[in-house]
Amino acid sequence: MHCDKLWRGARIATLDHALPGLGIIEDGILAARDGAIIHVGPAADALSFDAREIVDCGGRWITPGLIDCHTHIVHGGNRSHEFELRLGGATYADIAAAGGGIASTVRATRAASEDDLVASALPRVDALIAEGVTSLEVKSGYGLSLTDEIKMLRASRRLAEQRALTVRTTLLAAHAVPPEYVGDKDAYIDVVCGGILPAVAEQGLADAVDAFCEGIAFSPHQVARVFTAAQDLGLPVKLHAEQLSNLSGAALAARFNALSADHLEYLDEPGAAAMAAAGCVATLLPGAFYFLRETRKPPVDLLRAAGVPIAISTDCNPGTSPLTSLLLTMNMGATLYGLTVEECLAGVTREAARALGISDRAGTLEAGKNCDLAIWNIERPAELVYAMGFNPLHARVWKGR
């Protein structure tokens, strides 16, 4: 059989559900043609292939390319000054009262051009690429107006034009109340449902729609309005839920067959059961937990018992998780949340793909999927979760390139 490229001499963690654990093939080969995997199997199968190019991995490990499934990586400015203020004892309320917090990022994002947003995001994107990331989700939500949300989504789509990377864009217009609508959340939700969402859908700029269900953001009823409008337009949904309190956002997300519910520190048993029944992924964000010095952990044991798939992600954003390392995110998931090595690796590959609705083409190493690979200088997969501040990536492959 002809193939464009054949990787041999590799230990392969396929993450294939049909195989036990990480789906390991100890002495394996992987063949690709036209950017897609056509075969993964033991070394003996290599004789069946006529390869244009053969790569000897020298015993290195191959995993699926990593997937960062929850980021706000496109934004204007940064909030390092607020970080200094917090170190000096200022509270979130103090900073917000002085015009800081998300309002400061909204001002900076609105003031930035589309080109500015692309240029400022690329170094953060490059940091993720350098660790083997091949797919990335990017949310809007710092524009909070039709013009500025579209600007953010266009900038996000341009990242995929400038880098060898799959980018999934998510409309998060229901992230916070913009300054011009303070005191009237329902009026802003009217704008989101009647103006922003239809325009974004018409231009094909979003792959999904997100919202922030929380006392400081939007109520379950308001989120349900957004989700109904999104589904009427044929867009899947996901939700920031149960981060600071339990408003039954996870159950709401499940009712709308959401791809994922994210954060989940205050998730309860009915919420977990609803997510499991709907196949909704739990996306955990240990970077925000760490950066905000939170003490309430998401109920990992409850998620396991209910059979809810777990993804983990950087939540890269300027205010609560300025994190651009998915490797460090895995370490945080293990040390802070008690996730296993297998859960961490699945959480940034197979389950992250499910959280983005792209598991038909990414997240595992199987025939028919994109040839997105990360090749590592490691002796065992646990090293990817164990090390802090060390990057053992040998090579990254995106769609066979």
XYZ file of C-alpha atoms in Angstrom, residues 125-361:
237
model
C -0.200 30.586 20.239
C 3.437 29.863 19.376
C 4.113 28.863 22.981
C 1.362 26.243 22.743
C 2.513 25.033 19.330
C 6.017 24.570 20.728
C 4.567 22.045 23.189
C 2.848 19.943 20.549
C -0.552 21.637 20.326
C -2.191 21.013 16.942
C -5.773 22.151 17.684
C -6.906 25.208 19.625
C -10.216 26.694 20.674
C -10.477 30.497 20.856
C -13.391 32.342 22.453
C -14.556 35.884 21.883
C -16.155 37.709 24.814
C -14.010 40.790 25.338
C -15.724 42.865 22.652
C -19.314 42.640 23.907
C -20.668 44.500 20.871
C -21.494 43.286 17.384
C -18.518 45.022 15.785
C -15.997 43.987 18.403
C -17.151 40.385 18.797
C -16.890 39.932 15.034
C -13.445 41.556 15.120
C -12.308 39.054 17.748
C -13.670 36.076 15.824
C -12.056 37.241 12.582
C -8.724 37.651 14.386
C -9.111 34.154 15.826
C -9.757 32.640 12.404
C -6.659 34.402 11.045
C -4.454 32.528 13.506
C -5.101 29.395 11.440
C -4.005 31.254 8.302
C -0.675 32.195 9.836
C 0.139 28.968 11.651
C -0.158 25.247 10.874
C -2.948 24.798 13.372
C -6.619 23.848 13.597
C -8.573 26.708 15.225
C -12.146 26.363 16.485
C -13.872 29.652 17.261
C -16.522 30.108 19.947
C -18.832 33.107 20.322
C -18.868 34.150 23.993
C -20.839 37.384 23.713
C -22.714 36.393 26.911
C -19.487 36.657 28.936
C -20.165 39.831 30.892
C -22.419 42.876 30.774
C -20.853 45.644 28.660
C -20.603 49.098 30.227
C -23.419 50.503 28.107
C -25.840 47.898 29.498
C -24.894 47.911 33.188
C -28.082 47.483 35.186
C -30.040 45.888 32.360
C -28.732 42.405 31.605
C -31.900 41.365 29.808
C -31.537 44.208 27.312
C -28.020 43.023 26.498
C -29.216 39.425 26.110
C -31.765 40.803 23.616
C -28.834 42.216 21.628
C -26.911 38.927 21.837
C -29.878 36.830 20.675
C -31.343 39.229 18.143
C -28.247 40.920 16.759
C -24.855 39.431 17.505
C -25.706 35.744 17.157
C -27.540 35.978 13.808
C -24.809 38.168 12.292
C -22.022 35.855 13.440
C -23.910 32.814 12.157
C -24.584 34.453 8.796
C -20.870 35.176 8.379
C -19.906 31.656 9.498
C -17.478 32.944 12.103
C -18.333 30.650 15.031
C -18.148 26.891 15.491
C -19.990 27.032 18.834
C -21.635 29.402 21.324
C -20.635 29.775 24.973
C -21.982 31.726 27.945
C -21.047 32.443 31.578
C -23.742 31.209 33.960
C -22.954 32.830 37.305
C -24.303 35.444 39.703
C -21.741 37.978 38.467
C -22.642 37.195 34.855
C -25.924 35.715 33.562
C -28.770 33.700 35.062
C -29.820 30.246 33.856
C -32.901 31.814 32.252
C -30.782 34.315 30.332
C -28.344 31.605 29.260
C -31.249 29.428 28.092
C -32.364 32.273 25.831
C -28.885 32.424 24.283
C -28.732 28.663 23.863
C -32.164 28.522 22.244
C -31.131 31.203 19.765
C -27.875 29.366 19.051
C -29.587 26.064 18.417
C -32.152 27.749 16.162
C -29.156 28.848 14.089
C -27.641 25.350 14.075
C -24.749 26.148 16.418
C -23.694 23.788 19.243
C -23.276 25.211 22.734
C -20.989 24.967 25.755
C -21.029 26.681 29.136
C -18.918 28.250 31.877
C -20.757 26.609 34.779
C -20.549 26.135 38.544
C -17.267 28.027 38.927
C -18.217 30.253 41.856
C -21.587 28.838 42.918
C -24.112 26.183 41.955
C -26.790 27.583 39.665
C -27.416 24.167 38.062
C -25.631 25.377 34.950
C -24.275 21.913 34.198
C -27.786 20.467 34.091
C -28.831 23.371 31.878
C -25.930 22.664 29.531
C -26.902 18.998 29.416
C -30.505 19.901 28.573
C -29.210 21.653 25.460
C -26.850 18.754 24.615
C -23.840 20.995 25.169
C -20.442 19.854 23.979
C -18.993 20.690 27.393
C -19.534 22.371 30.726
C -16.384 24.036 32.035
C -14.856 24.890 35.474
C -17.425 22.938 37.608
C -15.949 23.541 41.067
C -19.483 23.605 42.557
C -20.932 20.768 40.485
C -23.428 18.536 42.330
C -24.587 14.957 41.790
C -27.701 15.807 39.717
C -25.560 18.010 37.484
C -23.002 15.260 36.960
C -25.726 12.716 36.213
C -27.294 15.046 33.661
C -23.934 15.602 31.969
C -23.271 11.874 31.790
C -26.673 11.185 30.247
C -26.112 13.890 27.622
C -22.512 12.910 26.835
C -21.403 16.378 27.918
C -17.656 16.706 28.582
C -16.390 18.207 31.849
C -13.576 20.625 30.988
C -11.480 21.338 34.081
C -9.307 24.455 34.256
C -6.637 24.123 36.948
C -4.764 27.239 35.809
C -7.595 29.489 36.976
C -7.928 27.498 40.208
C -4.202 28.022 40.861
C -3.999 31.668 39.813
C -7.027 32.716 41.862
C -5.853 30.674 44.872
C -9.178 28.874 44.999
C -9.780 26.188 47.596
C -12.840 24.370 46.269
C -11.803 21.715 43.767
C -14.090 20.288 41.089
C -15.539 16.948 42.251
C -13.340 14.600 40.219
C -14.535 11.483 42.061
C -18.141 12.420 41.298
C -17.317 12.877 37.608
C -15.580 9.490 37.527
C -18.450 7.746 39.289
C -20.991 9.273 36.912
C -18.915 8.384 33.867
C -18.485 11.968 32.662
C -15.530 12.363 30.250
C -12.913 14.803 31.568
C -10.934 17.275 29.469
C -8.416 19.788 30.800
C -7.317 23.075 29.278
C -5.222 26.175 29.927
C -8.153 28.652 30.032
C -5.532 31.092 28.709
C -6.871 34.571 29.498
C -5.452 37.862 30.804
C -7.287 38.018 34.110
C -7.555 34.632 35.795
C -5.276 32.198 33.913
C -2.438 33.788 31.911
C -1.215 30.270 31.124
C 0.236 29.171 27.784
C 1.518 25.698 28.680
C -0.657 22.637 28.251
C 2.149 20.526 29.730
C 2.043 22.554 32.950
C -1.761 22.338 32.860
C -1.474 18.550 32.969
C 0.841 18.755 35.975
C -1.632 21.063 37.707
C -4.485 18.684 36.887
C -2.569 15.869 38.571
C -1.171 17.739 41.585
C -4.137 20.006 42.339
C -7.081 17.836 41.266
C -5.696 14.318 41.658
C -6.123 13.305 38.030
C -4.179 10.256 36.869
C -1.579 10.311 34.096
C -4.049 8.573 31.810
C -6.783 11.114 32.616
C -4.426 14.032 31.996
C -3.235 12.725 28.630
C -6.749 11.810 27.522
C -7.882 15.212 28.767
C -5.648 17.090 26.312
C -6.259 14.720 23.386
C -9.268 12.413 23.103
C -11.624 14.178 25.521
C -10.507 17.652 24.444
C -11.433 16.711 20.877
C -14.836 15.605 22.123
C -15.267 18.920 23.946
C -14.748 20.731 20.636
C -16.907 18.422 18.568
C -13.949 17.278 16.454
C -13.462 13.729 17.717
C -14.237 12.436 14.226
C -10.939 13.900 12.992
